[in-house]
Amino acid sequence: MITVGLIAVPPMQLMSLAAMTVLQTANSLADDPAYRIELVSEAGGLVVTSVGFGVDTRPIGDARFDTVLVSAFAGTQAPSPSLAASVGRLAADARRVGSFCTGAFVLAEAGLLDGRRATTHWRQLSRLERAFPRVRLLRDRLYVNDGKFWTAAGMTAGIDMMLAFVEADLGEEAARAIAERMIMERRRPGGGMQVSSLLTLNPKTDRIEAVLTFAKKNLKTRLTVSQLADVAHLSPRQFSRSFHAATGQSPAKVVERLRVEAAHAMIVASRHSLDTIAAETGFADRERMRRAFLRVHGRPPQDLRRTARELAAA
């Protein structure tokens, strides 16, 4: 049985506990439970959560775990040196070490991320970079694996990382079955973008929402203004005005962002050539995809592919 210790750092973010549902579901789907999970803390006893109630923990003491995880925590307080020392001791004996969101600060304080690739929630990236310049931060990742060390971006990205753990431990079919049981639309690869274009657009009308959904499902096609206007049941002129009012951008600009997002996911999760990815995501050719990446990300897709290969090699 795989022993998993989740270190609760106060005030603990509840999404760290939610991510453990992946392992609980793995146990429920198997004839014999694969995981034994313990909630521990530096001193033991009740640990306050970010919503105010406490959770019971046992002291870290001389515990040993196959997998050590550090919870996310609210606020900007620096991890205590004693906690970092405890985490360092646990990590030395563990097969796998991970963190959720701000838990990466604890791993970094313990010196475990020096020279390693890592990530955290997009709102904390700059703070982590300033505090621990030796960490090689990756900004457009849901989770990062470097050796035995894993870091998740935070919130629901922790669920994606835990599914990756299950896939490594029990196989792809087990991870897929858990995602289905948890009613997840899809399993996201670690290289997915932290902030989705659809979320940031936040359209105010059902018509524009329907257009965005249609566009995302049909990126390989040409997607003209007239075609999108037909989906919205508006004339092209009315549609262009309504779309800009709802999103603050032109239809062409938004479609480009959606294509870049889709290409981004394919680059980090597949071995397809950049020419194939450009065709599959609706770019006329590789060069147009490169220019779009420069406009959206400030770097070409070749850089993203290079980073993905380095991570795979690591």
mmCIF file of C-alpha atoms in Angstrom:
data_model
loop_
_atom_site.group_PDB
_atom_site.id
_atom_site.type_symbol
_atom_site.label_atom_id
_atom_site.label_comp_id
_atom_site.label_asym_id
_atom_site.label_seq_id
_atom_site.Cartn_x
_atom_site.Cartn_y
_atom_site.Cartn_z
ATOM 1 C CA MET A 1 0.000 0.000 0.000
ATOM 2 C CA ILE A 2 1.255 3.476 -0.869
ATOM 3 C CA THR A 3 1.460 5.692 2.206
ATOM 4 C CA VAL A 4 0.698 9.370 1.645
ATOM 5 C CA GLY A 5 1.310 12.110 4.191
ATOM 6 C CA LEU A 6 -0.383 15.466 3.650
ATOM 7 C CA ILE A 7 1.302 18.159 5.742
ATOM 8 C CA ALA A 8 -1.299 20.712 6.818
ATOM 9 C CA VAL A 9 0.118 24.245 6.905
ATOM 10 C CA PRO A 10 -2.167 26.777 8.636
ATOM 11 C CA PRO A 11 -4.354 28.390 7.521
ATOM 12 C CA MET A 12 -4.756 25.434 5.164
ATOM 13 C CA GLN A 13 -6.587 25.911 1.866
ATOM 14 C CA LEU A 14 -9.395 23.362 1.565
ATOM 15 C CA MET A 15 -8.603 22.580 -2.086
ATOM 16 C CA SER A 16 -5.615 20.607 -0.810
ATOM 17 C CA LEU A 17 -8.034 18.269 0.932
ATOM 18 C CA ALA A 18 -10.286 18.185 -2.128
ATOM 19 C CA ALA A 19 -7.385 16.953 -4.254
ATOM 20 C CA MET A 20 -7.042 13.939 -1.965
ATOM 21 C CA THR A 21 -10.455 12.822 -3.225
ATOM 22 C CA VAL A 22 -8.572 11.444 -6.227
ATOM 23 C CA LEU A 23 -6.796 8.924 -3.997
ATOM 24 C CA GLN A 24 -9.960 8.166 -2.038
ATOM 25 C CA THR A 25 -11.747 7.441 -5.325
ATOM 26 C CA ALA A 26 -8.869 5.219 -6.420
ATOM 27 C CA ASN A 27 -9.365 3.186 -3.252
ATOM 28 C CA SER A 28 -13.116 2.925 -3.768
ATOM 29 C CA LEU A 29 -12.702 1.607 -7.323
ATOM 30 C CA ALA A 30 -10.149 -1.068 -6.428
ATOM 31 C CA ASP A 31 -10.653 -4.454 -4.813
ATOM 32 C CA ASP A 32 -7.782 -3.655 -2.453
ATOM 33 C CA PRO A 33 -7.139 -0.026 -1.414
ATOM 34 C CA ALA A 34 -3.953 1.307 -2.988
ATOM 35 C CA TYR A 35 -3.410 4.322 -0.718
ATOM 36 C CA ARG A 36 -3.290 5.025 2.993
ATOM 37 C CA ILE A 37 -3.556 8.753 3.687
ATOM 38 C CA GLU A 38 -2.568 10.580 6.862
ATOM 39 C CA LEU A 39 -3.024 14.243 7.722
ATOM 40 C CA VAL A 40 -0.060 15.527 9.720
ATOM 41 C CA SER A 41 1.275 18.859 10.925
ATOM 42 C CA GLU A 42 4.339 20.212 12.655
ATOM 43 C CA ALA A 43 2.831 20.093 16.180
ATOM 44 C CA GLY A 44 -0.203 17.879 15.633
ATOM 45 C CA GLY A 45 -3.703 18.616 16.906
ATOM 46 C CA LEU A 46 -6.174 20.985 15.279
ATOM 47 C CA VAL A 47 -4.912 22.997 12.309
ATOM 48 C CA VAL A 48 -7.062 25.965 11.324
ATOM 49 C CA THR A 49 -8.234 26.128 7.716
ATOM 50 C CA SER A 50 -8.694 29.162 5.496
ATOM 51 C CA VAL A 51 -12.455 29.107 6.184
ATOM 52 C CA GLY A 52 -12.051 29.081 9.953
ATOM 53 C CA PHE A 53 -12.725 25.546 11.200
ATOM 54 C CA GLY A 54 -9.993 23.168 12.248
ATOM 55 C CA VAL A 55 -8.912 19.747 11.040
ATOM 56 C CA ASP A 56 -7.358 17.140 13.299
ATOM 57 C CA THR A 57 -3.777 16.101 12.554
ATOM 58 C CA ARG A 58 -1.098 14.012 14.171
ATOM 59 C CA PRO A 59 2.450 15.288 14.762
ATOM 60 C CA ILE A 60 4.985 14.653 12.032
ATOM 61 C CA GLY A 61 7.329 13.146 14.616
ATOM 62 C CA ASP A 62 9.376 10.338 13.102
ATOM 63 C CA ALA A 63 6.807 9.505 10.402
ATOM 64 C CA ARG A 64 7.848 8.001 7.090
ATOM 65 C CA PHE A 65 5.809 8.168 3.888
ATOM 66 C CA ASP A 66 6.159 6.953 0.327
ATOM 67 C CA THR A 67 4.598 10.225 -0.899
ATOM 68 C CA VAL A 68 4.872 13.536 0.973
ATOM 69 C CA LEU A 69 2.569 16.437 0.079
ATOM 70 C CA VAL A 70 2.529 19.987 1.431
ATOM 71 C CA SER A 71 -0.827 21.735 1.563
ATOM 72 C CA ALA A 72 -1.603 25.172 0.196
ATOM 73 C CA PHE A 73 -2.088 27.883 2.797
ATOM 74 C CA ALA A 74 -3.617 31.354 2.788
ATOM 75 C CA GLY A 75 -1.604 34.494 3.406
ATOM 76 C CA THR A 76 1.961 35.487 2.645
ATOM 77 C CA GLN A 77 3.754 34.365 5.797
ATOM 78 C CA ALA A 78 7.135 32.708 5.321
ATOM 79 C CA PRO A 79 7.345 29.018 6.276
ATOM 80 C CA SER A 80 8.985 28.432 9.642
ATOM 81 C CA PRO A 81 12.548 27.024 9.557
ATOM 82 C CA SER A 82 11.457 24.132 11.783
ATOM 83 C CA LEU A 83 8.669 23.155 9.377
ATOM 84 C CA ALA A 84 11.059 23.373 6.432
ATOM 85 C CA ALA A 85 13.509 21.131 8.312
ATOM 86 C CA SER A 86 10.770 18.572 8.999
ATOM 87 C CA VAL A 87 9.712 18.576 5.363
ATOM 88 C CA GLY A 88 13.331 18.158 4.286
ATOM 89 C CA ARG A 89 13.694 15.112 6.549
ATOM 90 C CA LEU A 90 10.500 13.526 5.237
ATOM 91 C CA ALA A 91 11.507 14.267 1.653
ATOM 92 C CA ALA A 92 14.866 12.535 2.073
ATOM 93 C CA ASP A 93 13.137 9.201 2.722
ATOM 94 C CA ALA A 94 10.180 9.649 0.345
ATOM 95 C CA ARG A 95 9.845 8.288 -3.170
ATOM 96 C CA ARG A 96 7.787 11.300 -4.240
ATOM 97 C CA VAL A 97 7.341 14.818 -2.867
ATOM 98 C CA GLY A 98 4.740 17.355 -3.950
ATOM 99 C CA SER A 99 3.067 20.621 -3.053
ATOM 100 C CA PHE A 100 -0.178 22.393 -3.760
ATOM 101 C CA CYS A 101 -0.096 26.096 -4.659
ATOM 102 C CA THR A 102 1.725 28.044 -1.893
ATOM 103 C CA GLY A 103 3.038 24.771 -0.486
ATOM 104 C CA ALA A 104 5.849 25.303 -3.002
ATOM 105 C CA PHE A 105 7.196 27.998 -0.657
ATOM 106 C CA VAL A 106 7.743 25.315 1.996
ATOM 107 C CA LEU A 107 9.606 23.055 -0.426
ATOM 108 C CA ALA A 108 11.680 26.026 -1.586
ATOM 109 C CA GLU A 109 12.448 27.074 2.014
ATOM 110 C CA ALA A 110 13.701 23.542 2.622
ATOM 111 C CA GLY A 111 16.067 23.907 -0.364
ATOM 112 C CA LEU A 112 14.341 21.086 -2.227
ATOM 113 C CA LEU A 113 13.579 23.145 -5.333
ATOM 114 C CA ASP A 114 16.996 24.760 -5.823
ATOM 115 C CA GLY A 115 17.908 24.405 -9.493
ATOM 116 C CA ARG A 116 14.683 22.525 -10.170
ATOM 117 C CA ARG A 117 11.701 23.386 -12.342
ATOM 118 C CA ALA A 118 8.563 24.240 -10.388
ATOM 119 C CA THR A 119 5.356 26.237 -10.479
ATOM 120 C CA THR A 120 2.732 27.724 -8.197
ATOM 121 C CA HIS A 121 -0.504 29.682 -8.551
ATOM 122 C CA TRP A 122 -0.165 32.476 -11.118
ATOM 123 C CA ARG A 123 -0.804 35.104 -8.436
ATOM 124 C CA GLN A 124 2.175 33.857 -6.399
ATOM 125 C CA LEU A 125 4.736 33.344 -9.172
ATOM 126 C CA SER A 126 6.462 36.716 -8.812
ATOM 127 C CA ARG A 127 6.640 36.415 -5.023
ATOM 128 C CA LEU A 128 8.154 32.940 -5.229
ATOM 129 C CA GLU A 129 10.638 34.139 -7.843
ATOM 130 C CA ARG A 130 11.776 37.034 -5.631
ATOM 131 C CA ALA A 131 12.074 34.929 -2.488
ATOM 132 C CA PHE A 132 13.766 31.928 -4.102
ATOM 133 C CA PRO A 133 15.640 32.994 -7.259
ATOM 134 C CA ARG A 134 17.328 29.593 -7.592
ATOM 135 C CA VAL A 135 13.993 27.925 -8.407
ATOM 136 C CA ARG A 136 13.424 27.565 -12.150
ATOM 137 C CA LEU A 137 9.825 28.748 -12.351
ATOM 138 C CA LEU A 138 7.551 27.703 -15.190
ATOM 139 C CA ARG A 139 4.592 30.040 -15.554
ATOM 140 C CA ASP A 140 2.334 28.285 -18.054
ATOM 141 C CA ARG A 141 1.999 24.956 -16.274
ATOM 142 C CA LEU A 142 -0.760 23.331 -14.209
ATOM 143 C CA TYR A 143 1.811 21.138 -12.527
ATOM 144 C CA VAL A 144 5.506 20.385 -12.946
ATOM 145 C CA ASN A 145 7.458 17.186 -12.310
ATOM 146 C CA ASP A 146 11.232 17.439 -11.879
ATOM 147 C CA GLY A 147 12.754 14.232 -10.598
ATOM 148 C CA LYS A 148 10.792 13.082 -7.565
ATOM 149 C CA PHE A 149 9.535 16.611 -6.872
ATOM 150 C CA TRP A 150 6.116 17.784 -8.051
ATOM 151 C CA THR A 151 4.496 21.216 -7.709
ATOM 152 C CA ALA A 152 0.924 22.131 -8.639
ATOM 153 C CA ALA A 153 -0.288 25.567 -9.624
ATOM 154 C CA GLY A 154 -3.057 25.571 -7.048
ATOM 155 C CA MET A 155 -6.819 25.178 -6.709
ATOM 156 C CA THR A 156 -8.127 22.556 -9.182
ATOM 157 C CA ALA A 157 -4.631 22.005 -10.633
ATOM 158 C CA GLY A 158 -3.967 19.890 -7.549
ATOM 159 C CA ILE A 159 -6.571 17.423 -8.794
ATOM 160 C CA ASP A 160 -4.778 17.190 -12.133
ATOM 161 C CA MET A 161 -1.489 16.487 -10.371
ATOM 162 C CA MET A 162 -3.051 13.774 -8.208
ATOM 163 C CA LEU A 163 -4.478 12.114 -11.321
ATOM 164 C CA ALA A 164 -0.946 12.101 -12.727
ATOM 165 C CA PHE A 165 0.190 10.371 -9.515
ATOM 166 C CA VAL A 166 -2.478 7.693 -9.960
ATOM 167 C CA GLU A 167 -1.529 7.191 -13.599
ATOM 168 C CA ALA A 168 2.096 6.666 -12.559
ATOM 169 C CA ASP A 169 1.109 4.281 -9.747
ATOM 170 C CA LEU A 170 -1.861 2.369 -11.147
ATOM 171 C CA GLY A 171 -1.949 3.062 -14.882
ATOM 172 C CA GLU A 172 -3.789 5.255 -17.364
ATOM 173 C CA GLU A 173 -7.057 3.297 -17.205
ATOM 174 C CA ALA A 174 -7.299 3.819 -13.446
ATOM 175 C CA ALA A 175 -6.723 7.564 -13.820
ATOM 176 C CA ARG A 176 -9.355 7.783 -16.552
ATOM 177 C CA ALA A 177 -11.887 5.866 -14.449
ATOM 178 C CA ILE A 178 -11.311 8.210 -11.510
ATOM 179 C CA ALA A 179 -11.781 11.293 -13.716
ATOM 180 C CA GLU A 180 -15.068 9.854 -14.967
ATOM 181 C CA ARG A 181 -16.244 9.042 -11.438
ATOM 182 C CA MET A 182 -15.400 12.596 -10.348
ATOM 183 C CA ILE A 183 -17.441 13.964 -13.292
ATOM 184 C CA MET A 184 -14.502 15.764 -14.838
ATOM 185 C CA GLU A 185 -14.949 17.011 -18.385
ATOM 186 C CA ARG A 186 -11.442 15.927 -19.275
ATOM 187 C CA ARG A 187 -8.059 15.201 -17.772
ATOM 188 C CA ARG A 188 -5.819 18.197 -18.253
ATOM 189 C CA PRO A 189 -2.119 17.686 -19.019
ATOM 190 C CA GLY A 190 0.416 19.395 -16.800
ATOM 191 C CA GLY A 191 1.295 21.795 -19.581
ATOM 192 C CA GLY A 192 -2.168 23.342 -19.715
ATOM 193 C CA MET A 193 -2.436 27.101 -19.262
ATOM 194 C CA GLN A 194 -3.366 28.296 -15.774
ATOM 195 C CA VAL A 195 -5.807 30.933 -17.033
ATOM 196 C CA SER A 196 -8.225 29.929 -19.799
ATOM 197 C CA SER A 197 -9.139 32.405 -22.515
ATOM 198 C CA LEU A 198 -12.815 31.565 -22.082
ATOM 199 C CA LEU A 199 -12.664 32.416 -18.389
ATOM 200 C CA THR A 200 -10.984 35.770 -18.906
ATOM 201 C CA LEU A 201 -13.454 36.775 -21.630
ATOM 202 C CA ASN A 202 -16.482 36.410 -19.344
ATOM 203 C CA PRO A 203 -19.192 37.127 -21.966
ATOM 204 C CA LYS A 204 -22.374 38.752 -20.672
ATOM 205 C CA THR A 205 -24.884 37.201 -23.103
ATOM 206 C CA ASP A 206 -25.926 33.657 -23.961
ATOM 207 C CA ARG A 207 -25.495 34.427 -27.661
ATOM 208 C CA ILE A 208 -21.832 35.339 -27.310
ATOM 209 C CA GLU A 209 -21.263 32.418 -24.926
ATOM 210 C CA ALA A 210 -22.676 30.093 -27.597
ATOM 211 C CA VAL A 211 -20.370 31.633 -30.204
ATOM 212 C CA LEU A 212 -17.294 31.101 -28.003
ATOM 213 C CA THR A 213 -18.248 27.485 -27.346
ATOM 214 C CA PHE A 214 -18.823 26.909 -31.071
ATOM 215 C CA ALA A 215 -15.496 28.524 -31.960
ATOM 216 C CA LYS A 216 -13.564 26.418 -29.457
ATOM 217 C CA LYS A 217 -15.079 23.224 -30.869
ATOM 218 C CA ASN A 218 -14.378 24.216 -34.481
ATOM 219 C CA LEU A 219 -10.961 25.850 -34.389
ATOM 220 C CA LYS A 220 -9.729 23.758 -37.320
ATOM 221 C CA THR A 221 -12.228 25.455 -39.650
ATOM 222 C CA ARG A 222 -11.887 28.957 -41.068
ATOM 223 C CA LEU A 223 -14.376 30.617 -38.652
ATOM 224 C CA THR A 224 -15.414 33.745 -40.548
ATOM 225 C CA VAL A 225 -17.350 36.617 -38.988
ATOM 226 C CA SER A 226 -20.365 35.657 -41.108
ATOM 227 C CA GLN A 227 -20.258 32.082 -39.806
ATOM 228 C CA LEU A 228 -20.006 33.207 -36.180
ATOM 229 C CA ALA A 229 -22.784 35.752 -36.756
ATOM 230 C CA ASP A 230 -25.032 32.936 -37.965
ATOM 231 C CA VAL A 231 -24.402 31.067 -34.697
ATOM 232 C CA ALA A 232 -25.472 34.194 -32.797
ATOM 233 C CA HIS A 233 -28.469 34.727 -35.097
ATOM 234 C CA LEU A 234 -27.299 38.270 -35.869
ATOM 235 C CA SER A 235 -26.173 40.130 -38.945
ATOM 236 C CA PRO A 236 -22.364 40.361 -39.299
ATOM 237 C CA ARG A 237 -22.411 44.068 -38.380
ATOM 238 C CA GLN A 238 -24.670 43.539 -35.342
ATOM 239 C CA PHE A 239 -22.587 40.552 -34.290
ATOM 240 C CA SER A 240 -19.274 42.421 -34.467
ATOM 241 C CA ARG A 241 -20.647 45.254 -32.314
ATOM 242 C CA SER A 242 -22.249 42.862 -29.808
ATOM 243 C CA PHE A 243 -19.156 40.690 -29.602
ATOM 244 C CA HIS A 244 -16.845 43.626 -28.922
ATOM 245 C CA ALA A 245 -19.240 45.007 -26.314
ATOM 246 C CA ALA A 246 -19.337 41.618 -24.535
ATOM 247 C CA THR A 247 -15.629 40.730 -24.665
ATOM 248 C CA GLY A 248 -13.787 43.982 -25.312
ATOM 249 C CA GLN A 249 -12.074 42.372 -28.311
ATOM 250 C CA SER A 250 -12.750 41.642 -31.949
ATOM 251 C CA PRO A 251 -13.895 38.163 -33.032
ATOM 252 C CA ALA A 252 -10.610 37.639 -34.910
ATOM 253 C CA LYS A 253 -8.513 38.462 -31.867
ATOM 254 C CA VAL A 254 -10.493 36.118 -29.612
ATOM 255 C CA VAL A 255 -10.365 33.249 -32.112
ATOM 256 C CA GLU A 256 -6.599 33.737 -32.308
ATOM 257 C CA ARG A 257 -6.323 33.473 -28.516
ATOM 258 C CA LEU A 258 -8.404 30.299 -28.493
ATOM 259 C CA ARG A 259 -6.214 28.794 -31.207
ATOM 260 C CA VAL A 260 -3.055 29.687 -29.321
ATOM 261 C CA GLU A 261 -4.468 28.079 -26.175
ATOM 262 C CA ALA A 262 -5.345 24.879 -28.044
ATOM 263 C CA ALA A 263 -1.941 24.792 -29.752
ATOM 264 C CA HIS A 264 -0.242 25.391 -26.402
ATOM 265 C CA ALA A 265 -1.915 22.293 -24.951
ATOM 266 C CA MET A 266 -0.966 20.157 -27.974
ATOM 267 C CA ILE A 267 2.653 21.280 -27.930
ATOM 268 C CA VAL A 268 3.245 20.252 -24.331
ATOM 269 C CA ALA A 269 1.120 17.090 -24.402
ATOM 270 C CA SER A 270 1.951 15.496 -27.762
ATOM 271 C CA ARG A 271 4.773 14.705 -30.131
ATOM 272 C CA HIS A 272 3.011 16.139 -33.179
ATOM 273 C CA SER A 273 5.110 18.416 -35.348
ATOM 274 C CA LEU A 274 4.498 22.144 -35.186
ATOM 275 C CA ASP A 275 3.208 22.004 -38.758
ATOM 276 C CA THR A 276 0.598 19.413 -37.744
ATOM 277 C CA ILE A 277 -0.392 21.388 -34.653
ATOM 278 C CA ALA A 278 -0.772 24.566 -36.711
ATOM 279 C CA ALA A 279 -3.097 22.741 -39.103
ATOM 280 C CA GLU A 280 -5.114 21.074 -36.342
ATOM 281 C CA THR A 281 -5.739 24.346 -34.500
ATOM 282 C CA GLY A 282 -6.760 26.362 -37.539
ATOM 283 C CA PHE A 283 -3.620 28.343 -38.301
ATOM 284 C CA ALA A 284 -2.966 28.531 -42.009
ATOM 285 C CA ASP A 285 0.670 27.542 -41.491
ATOM 286 C CA ARG A 286 3.426 27.258 -38.911
ATOM 287 C CA GLU A 287 4.646 30.820 -39.459
ATOM 288 C CA ARG A 288 1.228 32.324 -38.687
ATOM 289 C CA MET A 289 1.101 30.231 -35.523
ATOM 290 C CA ARG A 290 4.535 31.540 -34.538
ATOM 291 C CA ARG A 291 3.450 35.154 -34.981
ATOM 292 C CA ALA A 292 0.289 34.533 -32.956
ATOM 293 C CA PHE A 293 2.329 33.015 -30.095
ATOM 294 C CA LEU A 294 4.601 36.052 -30.078
ATOM 295 C CA ARG A 295 1.584 38.358 -29.827
ATOM 296 C CA VAL A 296 -0.085 36.357 -27.035
ATOM 297 C CA HIS A 297 2.861 34.933 -25.063
ATOM 298 C CA GLY A 298 5.824 36.995 -26.183
ATOM 299 C CA ARG A 299 7.733 33.860 -27.191
ATOM 300 C CA PRO A 300 7.534 31.418 -30.104
ATOM 301 C CA PRO A 301 6.077 27.898 -29.875
ATOM 302 C CA GLN A 302 9.564 26.461 -30.405
ATOM 303 C CA ASP A 303 10.517 27.692 -26.916
ATOM 304 C CA LEU A 304 7.501 25.931 -25.415
ATOM 305 C CA ARG A 305 8.325 22.701 -27.246
ATOM 306 C CA ARG A 306 11.932 22.902 -26.050
ATOM 307 C CA THR A 307 10.819 23.306 -22.427
ATOM 308 C CA ALA A 308 8.385 20.401 -22.758
ATOM 309 C CA ARG A 309 11.149 18.153 -24.100
ATOM 310 C CA GLU A 310 13.507 19.152 -21.309
ATOM 311 C CA LEU A 311 10.830 18.282 -18.753
ATOM 312 C CA ALA A 312 10.194 14.933 -20.405
ATOM 313 C CA ALA A 313 13.925 14.170 -20.379
ATOM 314 C CA ALA A 314 14.165 15.163 -16.713
#
